[in-house]
XYZ file of N, CA and C in Angstrom:
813
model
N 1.183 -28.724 -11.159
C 2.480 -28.495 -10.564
C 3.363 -29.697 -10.806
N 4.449 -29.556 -10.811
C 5.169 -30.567 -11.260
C 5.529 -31.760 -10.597
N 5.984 -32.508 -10.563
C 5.840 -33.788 -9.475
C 7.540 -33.510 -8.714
N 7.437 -33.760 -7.451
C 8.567 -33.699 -7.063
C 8.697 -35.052 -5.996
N 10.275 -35.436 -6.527
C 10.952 -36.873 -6.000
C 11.665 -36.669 -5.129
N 11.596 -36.777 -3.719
C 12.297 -36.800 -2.848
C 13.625 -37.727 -2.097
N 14.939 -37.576 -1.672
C 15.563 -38.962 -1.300
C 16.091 -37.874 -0.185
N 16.792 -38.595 0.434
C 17.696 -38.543 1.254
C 18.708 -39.310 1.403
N 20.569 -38.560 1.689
C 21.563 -38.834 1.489
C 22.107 -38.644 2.804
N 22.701 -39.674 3.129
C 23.153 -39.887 4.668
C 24.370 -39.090 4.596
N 24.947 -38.819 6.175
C 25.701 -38.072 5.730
C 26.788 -38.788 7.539
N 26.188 -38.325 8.351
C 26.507 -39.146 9.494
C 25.162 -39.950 10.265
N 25.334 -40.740 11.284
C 24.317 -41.177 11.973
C 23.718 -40.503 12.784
N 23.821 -39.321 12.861
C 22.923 -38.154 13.334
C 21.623 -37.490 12.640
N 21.942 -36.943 11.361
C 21.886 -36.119 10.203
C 22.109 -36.626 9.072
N 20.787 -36.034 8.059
C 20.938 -36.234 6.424
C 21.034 -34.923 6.099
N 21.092 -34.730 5.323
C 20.833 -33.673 4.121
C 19.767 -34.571 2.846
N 18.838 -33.142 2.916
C 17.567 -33.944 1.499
C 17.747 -33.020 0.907
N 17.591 -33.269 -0.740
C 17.622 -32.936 -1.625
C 16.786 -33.268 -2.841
N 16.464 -32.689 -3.516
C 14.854 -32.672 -4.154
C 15.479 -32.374 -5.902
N 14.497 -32.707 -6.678
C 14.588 -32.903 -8.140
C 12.848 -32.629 -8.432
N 13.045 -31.763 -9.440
C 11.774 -31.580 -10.263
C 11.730 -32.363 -11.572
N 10.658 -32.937 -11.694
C 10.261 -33.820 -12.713
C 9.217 -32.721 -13.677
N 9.709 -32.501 -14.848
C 8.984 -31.540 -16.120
C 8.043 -32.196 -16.496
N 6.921 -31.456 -16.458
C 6.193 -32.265 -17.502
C 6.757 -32.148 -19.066
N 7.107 -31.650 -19.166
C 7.954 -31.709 -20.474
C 9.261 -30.705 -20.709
N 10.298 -30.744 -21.714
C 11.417 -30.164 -21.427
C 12.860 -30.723 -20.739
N 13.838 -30.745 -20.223
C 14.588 -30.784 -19.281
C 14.345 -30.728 -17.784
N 14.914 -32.093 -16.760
C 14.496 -31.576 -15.411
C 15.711 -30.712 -15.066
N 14.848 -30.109 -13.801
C 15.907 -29.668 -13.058
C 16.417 -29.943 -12.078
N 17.701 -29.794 -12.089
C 18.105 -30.487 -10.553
C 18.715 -29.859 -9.540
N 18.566 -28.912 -8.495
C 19.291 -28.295 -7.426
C 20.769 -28.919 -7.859
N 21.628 -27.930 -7.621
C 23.366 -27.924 -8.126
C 23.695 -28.775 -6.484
N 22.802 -28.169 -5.610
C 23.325 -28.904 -3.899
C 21.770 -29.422 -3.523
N 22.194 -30.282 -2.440
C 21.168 -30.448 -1.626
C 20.954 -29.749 -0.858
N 19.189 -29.085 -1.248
C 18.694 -28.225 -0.269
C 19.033 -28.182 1.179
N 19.314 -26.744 1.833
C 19.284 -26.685 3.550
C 17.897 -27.237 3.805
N 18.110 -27.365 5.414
C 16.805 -28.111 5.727
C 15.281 -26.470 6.037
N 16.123 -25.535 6.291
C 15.215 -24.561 5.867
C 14.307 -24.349 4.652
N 15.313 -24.772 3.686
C 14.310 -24.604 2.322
C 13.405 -25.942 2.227
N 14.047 -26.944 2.628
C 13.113 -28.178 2.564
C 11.817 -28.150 2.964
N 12.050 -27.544 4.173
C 10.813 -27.358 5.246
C 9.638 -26.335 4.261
N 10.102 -25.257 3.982
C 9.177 -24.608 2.923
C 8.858 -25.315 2.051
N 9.700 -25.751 1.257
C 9.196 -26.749 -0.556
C 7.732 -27.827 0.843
N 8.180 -28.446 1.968
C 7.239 -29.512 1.887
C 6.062 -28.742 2.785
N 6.153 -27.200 3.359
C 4.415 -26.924 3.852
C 3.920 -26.455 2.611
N 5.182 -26.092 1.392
C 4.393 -25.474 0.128
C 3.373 -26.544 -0.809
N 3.799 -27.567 -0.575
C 3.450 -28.945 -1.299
C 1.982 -29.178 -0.186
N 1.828 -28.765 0.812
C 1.074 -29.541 1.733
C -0.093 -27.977 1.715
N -0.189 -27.096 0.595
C -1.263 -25.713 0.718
C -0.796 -24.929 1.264
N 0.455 -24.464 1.799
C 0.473 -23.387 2.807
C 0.887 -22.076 1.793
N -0.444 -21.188 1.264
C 0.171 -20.218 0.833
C 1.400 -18.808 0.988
N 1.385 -18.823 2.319
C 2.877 -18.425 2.359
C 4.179 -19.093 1.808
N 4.210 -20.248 2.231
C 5.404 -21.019 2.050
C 5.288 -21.111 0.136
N 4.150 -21.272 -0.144
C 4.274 -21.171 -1.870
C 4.559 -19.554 -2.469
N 4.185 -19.004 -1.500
C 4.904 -17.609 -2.231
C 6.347 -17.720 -2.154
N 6.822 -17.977 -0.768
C 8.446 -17.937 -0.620
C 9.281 -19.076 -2.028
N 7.997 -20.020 -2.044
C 8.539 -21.105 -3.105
C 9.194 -20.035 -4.403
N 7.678 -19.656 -4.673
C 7.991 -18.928 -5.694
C 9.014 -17.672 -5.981
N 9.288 -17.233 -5.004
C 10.304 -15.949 -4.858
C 11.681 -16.615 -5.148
N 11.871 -17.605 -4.401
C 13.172 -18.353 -4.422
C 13.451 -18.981 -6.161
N 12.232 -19.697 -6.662
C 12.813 -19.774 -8.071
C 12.545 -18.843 -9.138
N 12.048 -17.485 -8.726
C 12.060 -16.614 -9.528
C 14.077 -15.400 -9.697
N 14.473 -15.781 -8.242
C 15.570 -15.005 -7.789
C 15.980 -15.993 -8.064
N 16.276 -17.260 -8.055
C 17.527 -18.349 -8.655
C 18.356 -18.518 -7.163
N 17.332 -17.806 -5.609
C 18.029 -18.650 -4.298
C 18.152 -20.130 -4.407
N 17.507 -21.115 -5.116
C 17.440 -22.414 -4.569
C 18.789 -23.200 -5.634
N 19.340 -22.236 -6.710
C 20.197 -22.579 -7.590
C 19.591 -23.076 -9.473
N 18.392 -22.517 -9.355
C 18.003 -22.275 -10.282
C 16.720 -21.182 -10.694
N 16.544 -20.589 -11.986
C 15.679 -19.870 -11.988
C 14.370 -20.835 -12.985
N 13.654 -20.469 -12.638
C 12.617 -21.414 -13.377
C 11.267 -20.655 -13.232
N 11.134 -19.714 -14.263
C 9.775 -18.124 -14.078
C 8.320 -19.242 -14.637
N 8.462 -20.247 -14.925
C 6.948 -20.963 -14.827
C 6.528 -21.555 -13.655
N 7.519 -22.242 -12.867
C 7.169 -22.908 -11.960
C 7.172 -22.206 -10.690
N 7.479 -20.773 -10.931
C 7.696 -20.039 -9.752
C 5.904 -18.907 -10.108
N 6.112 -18.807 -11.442
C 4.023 -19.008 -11.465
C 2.985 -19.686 -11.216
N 3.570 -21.098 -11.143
C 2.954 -22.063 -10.687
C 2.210 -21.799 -9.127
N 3.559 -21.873 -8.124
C 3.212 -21.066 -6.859
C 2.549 -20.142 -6.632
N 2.996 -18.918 -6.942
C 2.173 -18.110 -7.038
C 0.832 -17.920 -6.900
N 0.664 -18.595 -8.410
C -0.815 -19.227 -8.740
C -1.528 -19.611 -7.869
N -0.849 -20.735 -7.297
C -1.669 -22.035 -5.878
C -1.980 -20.947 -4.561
N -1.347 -20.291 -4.612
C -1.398 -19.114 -3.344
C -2.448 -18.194 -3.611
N -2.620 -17.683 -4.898
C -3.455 -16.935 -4.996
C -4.703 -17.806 -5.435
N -4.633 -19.028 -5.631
C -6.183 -19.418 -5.445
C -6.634 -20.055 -4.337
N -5.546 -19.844 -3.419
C -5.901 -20.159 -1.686
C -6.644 -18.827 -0.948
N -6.746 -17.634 -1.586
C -7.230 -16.978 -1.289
C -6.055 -15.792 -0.732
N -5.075 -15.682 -1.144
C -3.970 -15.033 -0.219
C -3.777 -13.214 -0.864
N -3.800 -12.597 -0.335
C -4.215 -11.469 -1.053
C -2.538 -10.827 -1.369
N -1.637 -11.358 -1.014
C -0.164 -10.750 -1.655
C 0.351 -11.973 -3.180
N -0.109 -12.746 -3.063
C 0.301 -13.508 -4.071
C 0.249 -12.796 -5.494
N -1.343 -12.181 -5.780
C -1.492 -11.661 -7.213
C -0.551 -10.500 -7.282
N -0.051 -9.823 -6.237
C 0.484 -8.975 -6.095
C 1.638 -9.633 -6.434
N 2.944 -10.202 -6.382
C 3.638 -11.247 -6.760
C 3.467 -11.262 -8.154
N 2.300 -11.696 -8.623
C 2.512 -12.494 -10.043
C 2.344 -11.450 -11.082
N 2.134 -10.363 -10.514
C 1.747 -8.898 -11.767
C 2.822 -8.880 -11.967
N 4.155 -8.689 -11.057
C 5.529 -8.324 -11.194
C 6.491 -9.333 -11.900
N 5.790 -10.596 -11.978
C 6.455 -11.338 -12.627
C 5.916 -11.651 -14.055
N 4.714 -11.168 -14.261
C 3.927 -11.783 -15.563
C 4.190 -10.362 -16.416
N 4.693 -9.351 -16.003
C 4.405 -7.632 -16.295
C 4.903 -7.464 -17.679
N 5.879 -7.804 -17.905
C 6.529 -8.333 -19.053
C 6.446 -8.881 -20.276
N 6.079 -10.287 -19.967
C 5.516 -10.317 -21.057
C 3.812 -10.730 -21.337
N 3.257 -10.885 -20.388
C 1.960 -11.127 -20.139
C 0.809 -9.931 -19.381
N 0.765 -8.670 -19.921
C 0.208 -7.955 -19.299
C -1.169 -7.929 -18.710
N -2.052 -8.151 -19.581
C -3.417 -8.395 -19.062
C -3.539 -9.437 -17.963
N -2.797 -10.426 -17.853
C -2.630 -11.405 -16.742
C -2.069 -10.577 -15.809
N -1.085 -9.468 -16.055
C -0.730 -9.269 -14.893
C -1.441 -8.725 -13.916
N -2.078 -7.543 -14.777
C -3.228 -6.922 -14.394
C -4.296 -7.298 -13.577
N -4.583 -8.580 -14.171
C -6.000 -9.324 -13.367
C -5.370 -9.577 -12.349
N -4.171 -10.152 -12.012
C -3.553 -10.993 -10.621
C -3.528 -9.401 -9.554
N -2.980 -8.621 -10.487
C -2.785 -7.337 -9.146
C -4.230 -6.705 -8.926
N -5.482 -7.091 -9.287
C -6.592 -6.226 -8.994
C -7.322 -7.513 -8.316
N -6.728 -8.798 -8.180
C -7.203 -9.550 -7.275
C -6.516 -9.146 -5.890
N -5.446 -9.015 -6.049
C -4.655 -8.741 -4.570
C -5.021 -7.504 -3.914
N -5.283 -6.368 -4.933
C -6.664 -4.678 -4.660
C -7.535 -5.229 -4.218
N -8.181 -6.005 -4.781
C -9.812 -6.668 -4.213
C -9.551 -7.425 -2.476
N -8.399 -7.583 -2.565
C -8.190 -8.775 -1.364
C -7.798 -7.582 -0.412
N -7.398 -6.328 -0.080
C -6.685 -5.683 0.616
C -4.849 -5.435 0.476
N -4.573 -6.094 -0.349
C -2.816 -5.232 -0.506
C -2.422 -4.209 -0.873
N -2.256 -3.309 0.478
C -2.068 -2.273 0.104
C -1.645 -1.665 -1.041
N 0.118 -2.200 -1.572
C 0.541 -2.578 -2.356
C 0.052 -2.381 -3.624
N -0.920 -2.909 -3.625
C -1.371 -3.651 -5.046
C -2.659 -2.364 -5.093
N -3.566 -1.877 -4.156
C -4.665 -0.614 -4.676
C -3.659 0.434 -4.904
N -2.047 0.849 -4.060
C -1.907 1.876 -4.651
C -1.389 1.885 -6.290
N -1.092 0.947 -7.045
C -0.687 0.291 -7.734
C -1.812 0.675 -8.665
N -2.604 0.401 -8.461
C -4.192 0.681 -9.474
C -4.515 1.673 -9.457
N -4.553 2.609 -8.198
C -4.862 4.060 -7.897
C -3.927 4.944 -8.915
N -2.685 4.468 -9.140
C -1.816 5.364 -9.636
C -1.853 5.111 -11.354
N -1.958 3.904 -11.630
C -2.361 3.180 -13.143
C -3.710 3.907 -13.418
N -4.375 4.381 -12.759
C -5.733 4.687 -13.231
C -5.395 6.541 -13.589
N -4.831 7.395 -12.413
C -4.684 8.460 -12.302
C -3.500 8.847 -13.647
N -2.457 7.757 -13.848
C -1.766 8.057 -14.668
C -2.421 8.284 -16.503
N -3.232 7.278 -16.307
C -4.231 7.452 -17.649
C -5.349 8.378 -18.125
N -5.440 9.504 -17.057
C -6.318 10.521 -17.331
C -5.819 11.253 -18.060
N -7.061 12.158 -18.898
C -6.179 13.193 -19.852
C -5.366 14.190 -19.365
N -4.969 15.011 -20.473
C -4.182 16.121 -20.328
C -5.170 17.248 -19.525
N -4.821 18.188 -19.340
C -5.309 19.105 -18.915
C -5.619 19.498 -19.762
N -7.151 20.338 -19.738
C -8.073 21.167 -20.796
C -8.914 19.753 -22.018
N -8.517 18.553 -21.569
C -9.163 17.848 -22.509
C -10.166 17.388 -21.679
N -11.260 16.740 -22.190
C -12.706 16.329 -22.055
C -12.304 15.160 -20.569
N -13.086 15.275 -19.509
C -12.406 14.543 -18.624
C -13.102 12.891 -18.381
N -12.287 11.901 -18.177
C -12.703 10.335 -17.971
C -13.198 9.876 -16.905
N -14.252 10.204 -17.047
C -15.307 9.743 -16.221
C -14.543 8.619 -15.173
N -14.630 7.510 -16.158
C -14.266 6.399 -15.671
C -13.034 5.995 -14.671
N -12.316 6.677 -15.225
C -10.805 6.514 -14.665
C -10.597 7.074 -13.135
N -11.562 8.729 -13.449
C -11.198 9.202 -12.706
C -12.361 8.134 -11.566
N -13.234 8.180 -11.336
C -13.952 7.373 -10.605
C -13.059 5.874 -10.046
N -12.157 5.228 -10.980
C -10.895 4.303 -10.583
C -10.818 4.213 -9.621
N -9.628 5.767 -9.900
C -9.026 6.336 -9.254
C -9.379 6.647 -8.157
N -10.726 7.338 -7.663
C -11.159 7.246 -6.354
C -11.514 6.331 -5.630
N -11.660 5.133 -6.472
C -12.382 3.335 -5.801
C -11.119 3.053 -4.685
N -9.955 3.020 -5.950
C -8.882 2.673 -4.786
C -8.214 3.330 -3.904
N -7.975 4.646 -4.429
C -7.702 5.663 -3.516
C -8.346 5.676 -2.216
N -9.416 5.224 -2.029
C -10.612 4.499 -0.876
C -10.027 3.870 -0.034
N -9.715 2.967 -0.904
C -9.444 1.133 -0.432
C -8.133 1.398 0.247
N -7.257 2.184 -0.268
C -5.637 2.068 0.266
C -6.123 3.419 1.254
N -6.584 4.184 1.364
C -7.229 5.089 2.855
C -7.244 4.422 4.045
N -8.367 3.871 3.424
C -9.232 2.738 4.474
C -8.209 1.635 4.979
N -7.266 1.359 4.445
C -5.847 0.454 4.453
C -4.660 1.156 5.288
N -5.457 2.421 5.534
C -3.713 3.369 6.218
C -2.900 4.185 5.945
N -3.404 4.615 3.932
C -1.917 4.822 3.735
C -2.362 6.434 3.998
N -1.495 6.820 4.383
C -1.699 8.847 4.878
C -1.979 9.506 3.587
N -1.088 9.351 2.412
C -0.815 9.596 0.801
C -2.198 9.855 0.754
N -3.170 8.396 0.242
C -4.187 8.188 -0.127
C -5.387 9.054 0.424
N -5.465 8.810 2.113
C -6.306 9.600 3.036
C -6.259 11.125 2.697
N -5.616 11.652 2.050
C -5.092 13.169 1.892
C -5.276 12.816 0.561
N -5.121 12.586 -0.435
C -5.847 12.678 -2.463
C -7.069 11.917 -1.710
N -7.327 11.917 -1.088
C -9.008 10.897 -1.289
C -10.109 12.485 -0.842
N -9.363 12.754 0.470
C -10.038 14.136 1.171
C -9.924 15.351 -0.062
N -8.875 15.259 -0.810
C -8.619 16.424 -1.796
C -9.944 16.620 -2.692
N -10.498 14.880 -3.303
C -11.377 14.326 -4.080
C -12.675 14.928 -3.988
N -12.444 14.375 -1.819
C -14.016 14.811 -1.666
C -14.472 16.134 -1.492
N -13.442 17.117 -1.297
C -13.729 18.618 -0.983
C -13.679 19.175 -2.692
N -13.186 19.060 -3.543
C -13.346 19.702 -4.921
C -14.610 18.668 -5.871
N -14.837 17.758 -5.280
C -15.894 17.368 -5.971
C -15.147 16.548 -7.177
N -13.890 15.775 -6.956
C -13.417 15.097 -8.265
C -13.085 13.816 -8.102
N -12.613 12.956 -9.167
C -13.044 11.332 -9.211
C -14.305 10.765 -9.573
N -14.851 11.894 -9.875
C -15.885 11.286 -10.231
C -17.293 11.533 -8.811
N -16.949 12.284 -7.899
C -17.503 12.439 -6.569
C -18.502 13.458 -6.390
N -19.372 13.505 -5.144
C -20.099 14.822 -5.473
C -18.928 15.243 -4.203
N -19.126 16.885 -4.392
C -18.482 17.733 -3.091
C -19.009 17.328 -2.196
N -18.214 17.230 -0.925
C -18.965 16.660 0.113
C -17.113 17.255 1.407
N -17.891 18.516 2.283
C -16.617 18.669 2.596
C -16.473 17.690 4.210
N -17.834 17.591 4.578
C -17.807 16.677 5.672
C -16.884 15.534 5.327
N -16.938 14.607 4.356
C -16.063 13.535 3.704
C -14.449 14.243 3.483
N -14.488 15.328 2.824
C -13.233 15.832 3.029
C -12.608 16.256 4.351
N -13.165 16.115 5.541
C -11.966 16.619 6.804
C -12.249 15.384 6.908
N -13.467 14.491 7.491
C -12.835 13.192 7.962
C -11.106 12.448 7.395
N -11.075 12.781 6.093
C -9.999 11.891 5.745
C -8.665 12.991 5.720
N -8.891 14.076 5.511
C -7.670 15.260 5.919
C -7.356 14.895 7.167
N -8.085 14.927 8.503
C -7.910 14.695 9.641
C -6.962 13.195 10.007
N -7.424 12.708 9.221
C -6.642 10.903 9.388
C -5.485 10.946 8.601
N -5.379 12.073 7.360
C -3.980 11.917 7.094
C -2.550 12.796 7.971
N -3.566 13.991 8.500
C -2.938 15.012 9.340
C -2.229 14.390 10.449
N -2.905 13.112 11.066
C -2.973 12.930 12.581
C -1.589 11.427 12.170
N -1.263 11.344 10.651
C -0.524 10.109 10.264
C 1.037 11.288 10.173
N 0.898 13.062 10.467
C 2.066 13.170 9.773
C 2.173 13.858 8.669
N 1.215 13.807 7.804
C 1.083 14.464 6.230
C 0.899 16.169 6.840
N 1.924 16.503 6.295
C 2.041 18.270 6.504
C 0.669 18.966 5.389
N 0.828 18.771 4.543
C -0.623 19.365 3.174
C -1.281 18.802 4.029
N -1.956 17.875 4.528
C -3.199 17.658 4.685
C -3.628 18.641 5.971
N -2.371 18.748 6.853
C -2.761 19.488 8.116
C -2.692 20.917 7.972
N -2.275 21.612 6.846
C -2.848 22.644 6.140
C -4.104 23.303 5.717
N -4.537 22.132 4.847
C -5.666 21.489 4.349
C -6.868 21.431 5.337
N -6.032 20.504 6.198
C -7.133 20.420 7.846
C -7.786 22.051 8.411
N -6.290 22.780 8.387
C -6.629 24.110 9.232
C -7.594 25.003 8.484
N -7.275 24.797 7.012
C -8.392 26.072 6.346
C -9.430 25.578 6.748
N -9.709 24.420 6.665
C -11.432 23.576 7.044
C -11.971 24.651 8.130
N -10.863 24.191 9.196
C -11.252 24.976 10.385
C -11.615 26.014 10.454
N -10.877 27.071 9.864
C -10.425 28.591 10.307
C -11.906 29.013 9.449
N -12.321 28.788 7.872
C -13.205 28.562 7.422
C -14.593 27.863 7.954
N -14.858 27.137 8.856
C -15.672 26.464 9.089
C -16.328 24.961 7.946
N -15.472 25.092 7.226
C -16.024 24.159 6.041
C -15.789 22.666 6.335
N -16.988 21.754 6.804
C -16.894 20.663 6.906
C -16.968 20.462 8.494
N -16.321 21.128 9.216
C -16.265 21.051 10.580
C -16.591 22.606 10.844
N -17.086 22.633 12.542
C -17.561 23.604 12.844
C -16.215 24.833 13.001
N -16.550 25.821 12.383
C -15.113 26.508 12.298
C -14.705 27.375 13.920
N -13.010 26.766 14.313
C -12.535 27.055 15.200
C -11.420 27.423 14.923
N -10.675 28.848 15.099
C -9.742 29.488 15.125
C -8.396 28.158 16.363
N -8.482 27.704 16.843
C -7.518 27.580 17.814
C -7.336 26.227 17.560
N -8.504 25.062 16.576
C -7.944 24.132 16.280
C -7.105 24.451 14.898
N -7.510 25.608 14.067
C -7.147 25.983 12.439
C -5.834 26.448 13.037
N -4.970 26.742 14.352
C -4.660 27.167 14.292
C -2.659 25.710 14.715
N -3.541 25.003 15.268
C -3.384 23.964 16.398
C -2.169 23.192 14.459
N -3.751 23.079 13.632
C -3.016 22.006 12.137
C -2.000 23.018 11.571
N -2.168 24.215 11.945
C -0.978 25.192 10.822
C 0.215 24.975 11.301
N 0.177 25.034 12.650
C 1.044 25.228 13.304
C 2.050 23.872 13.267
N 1.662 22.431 13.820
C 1.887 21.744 13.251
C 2.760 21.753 12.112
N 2.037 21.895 10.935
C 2.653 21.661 10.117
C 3.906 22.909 9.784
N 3.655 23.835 9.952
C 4.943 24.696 10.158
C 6.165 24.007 11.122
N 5.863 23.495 12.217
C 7.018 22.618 12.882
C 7.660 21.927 12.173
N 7.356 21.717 10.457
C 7.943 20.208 9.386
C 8.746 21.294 8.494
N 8.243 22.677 8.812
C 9.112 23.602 7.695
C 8.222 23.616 6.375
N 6.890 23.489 6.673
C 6.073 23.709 5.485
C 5.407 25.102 5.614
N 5.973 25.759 4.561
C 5.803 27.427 4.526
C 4.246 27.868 4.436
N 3.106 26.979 3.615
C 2.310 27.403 3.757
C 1.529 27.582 4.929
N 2.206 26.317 5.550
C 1.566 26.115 7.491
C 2.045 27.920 7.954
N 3.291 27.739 7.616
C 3.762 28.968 8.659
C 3.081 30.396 8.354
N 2.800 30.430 7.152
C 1.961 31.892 6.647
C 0.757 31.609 6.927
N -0.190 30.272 7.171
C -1.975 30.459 7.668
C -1.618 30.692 9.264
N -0.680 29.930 9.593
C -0.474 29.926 11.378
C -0.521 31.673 11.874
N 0.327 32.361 11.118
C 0.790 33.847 11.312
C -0.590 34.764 10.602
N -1.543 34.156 10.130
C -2.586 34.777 9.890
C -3.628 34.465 10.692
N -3.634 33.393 11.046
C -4.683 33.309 12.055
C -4.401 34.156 13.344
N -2.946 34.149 13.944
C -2.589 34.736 14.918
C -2.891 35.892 15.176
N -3.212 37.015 14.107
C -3.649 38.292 13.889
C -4.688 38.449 14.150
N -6.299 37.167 14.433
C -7.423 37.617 14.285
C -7.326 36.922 16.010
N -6.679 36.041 16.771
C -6.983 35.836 17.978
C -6.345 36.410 19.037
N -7.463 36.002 19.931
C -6.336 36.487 21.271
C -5.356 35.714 21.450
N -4.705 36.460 22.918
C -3.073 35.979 23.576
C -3.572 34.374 24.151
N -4.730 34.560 24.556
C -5.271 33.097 25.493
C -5.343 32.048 24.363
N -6.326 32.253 23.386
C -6.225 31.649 22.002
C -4.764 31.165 21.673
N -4.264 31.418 21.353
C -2.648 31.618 20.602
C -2.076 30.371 21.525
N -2.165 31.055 22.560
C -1.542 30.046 23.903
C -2.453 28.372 23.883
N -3.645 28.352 23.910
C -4.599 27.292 23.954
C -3.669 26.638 22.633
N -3.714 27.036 21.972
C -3.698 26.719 20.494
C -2.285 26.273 20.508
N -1.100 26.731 21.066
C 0.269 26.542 21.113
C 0.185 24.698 22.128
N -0.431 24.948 22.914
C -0.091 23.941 24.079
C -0.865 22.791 23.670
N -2.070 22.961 22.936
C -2.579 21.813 21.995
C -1.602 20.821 21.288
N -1.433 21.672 20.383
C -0.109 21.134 19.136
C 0.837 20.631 19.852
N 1.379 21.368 20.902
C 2.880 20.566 21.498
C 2.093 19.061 21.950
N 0.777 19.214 22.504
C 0.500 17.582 23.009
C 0.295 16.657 22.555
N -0.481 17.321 20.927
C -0.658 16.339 19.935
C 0.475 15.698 19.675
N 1.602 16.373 19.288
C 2.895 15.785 18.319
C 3.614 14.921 19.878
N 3.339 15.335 20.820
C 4.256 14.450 22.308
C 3.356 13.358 21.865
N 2.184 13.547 21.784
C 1.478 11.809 21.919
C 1.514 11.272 20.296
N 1.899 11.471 19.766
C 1.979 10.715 18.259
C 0.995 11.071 17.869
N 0.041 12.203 17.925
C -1.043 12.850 17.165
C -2.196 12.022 17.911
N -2.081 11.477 19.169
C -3.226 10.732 19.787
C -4.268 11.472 20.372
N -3.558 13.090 20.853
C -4.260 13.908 21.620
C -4.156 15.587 21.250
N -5.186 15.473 20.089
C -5.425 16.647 19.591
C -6.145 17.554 19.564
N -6.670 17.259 20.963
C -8.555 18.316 20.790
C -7.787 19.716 21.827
């Protein structure tokens, strides 16, 4: 990292203003056009002292040209120091900046920040992997598709509803590389349903109404259709109006007063 010379310039007997100069190892220095606020100071000196946050912000600032210059090595530099502090958004950071003209670097930095938990950064891989599968009707990639389910996992397991719902899709058709497994498929339908995702609470209800994966119950199959018909998703509204045909008035009703409690409690109370 480059050496940095610090002074300070009086200004009254209260207050300085500091202002900072980078020393190149080779090339032209650079010199801030002003003397840094004492906000940015404070970052440049916990960034200097390991604090991988403050070296990401380092780096953001001379990648955007906030500090009055742009400088895309030394704002890798940071980066860098952050992500070998162990910081799991940094590589995430440096894919976007290396993407360009350094791809395979970028690559490695964003499947360190996947490995570390950024969200960010697995759906990022999940979708790079899914995007590279063949066409339809051609010989299928093992590999990819299997990727594709690693992270699709990882960003589940991370929250994202998206993922929890293609991960459950995975495990009920048996793809990614997966065996069928529909028990694995409602667990994660259920966690994307209960986030909001209308398909999945579709998805959820055939489980039900079917018995597949969970023990089959008309009044919870009836509880996810319904649901999701409240979002204006047509397929909800045509399983909801089919199930309705095979239950009773008590059913219907159980099943109505469910759903209203689930969606009052933020999907906390759905049985």
């Amino acid at each position: 990292m480059k050496k940095l010379i610090l002074w300070a310039i009086p200004i009254t007997t209260a207050a300085i203003v500091v202002g900072s100069l980078f020393i190149g190892m080779s090339g032209p220095n650079h010199t801030y056009p002003y003397p840094l606020p004492p906000l940015h100071m404070e970052v440049l000196l916990k960034a200097e002292a390991g604090d991988p946050t403050a070296q990401i912000q380092m780096g953001n600032w001379l990648k955007d040209g906030t500090l009055g210059i742009v400088d895309i090595a030394e704002a890798e530099t940071w980066f860098r120091s952050a992500m070998d502090s162990g910081d799991k958004d940094a590589g995430y950071r440096l894919f976007f900046l290396l993407y360009d003209t350094n791809k395979n670097e970028a690559l490695k930095a964003l499947e360190i920040s996947a490995i570390r938990g950024n969200l960010e950064a697995q759906l990022l891989m999940a979708d790079s992997a899914e995007h590279l599968r063949p066409p339809p009707g051609s010989p299928p990639n093992i590999e990819k598709d299997r990727e594709s389910a690693r992270w699709r996992l990882a960003a589940a397991e991370n929250g994202d509803a998206l993922s929890q719902f293609v991960y459950g899709t995975y495990a009920l058709r048996g793809a990614g590389g997966m065996e069928q497994n529909s028990k694995v498929a409602a667990h994660w339908l259920e966690k994307a349903s209960r986030q909001g995702n209308p398909t999945a609470q579709v998805f959820l209800a055939e489980l039900f109404a079917e018995g597949n994966g969970v023990p089959q119950n008309l009044v919870m199959a009836h509880v996810w259709a319904n649901i999701a018909a409240s979002t204006g998703d047509e397929y909800g509204k045509d399983l909801r109006d089919r199930l309705a045909q095979s239950m009773t008035a008590e059913q219907i009703a159980r099943a109505q007063e469910t759903a209203s409690r689930c969606q009052r409690t933020g999907f906390s109370e759905c049985e």
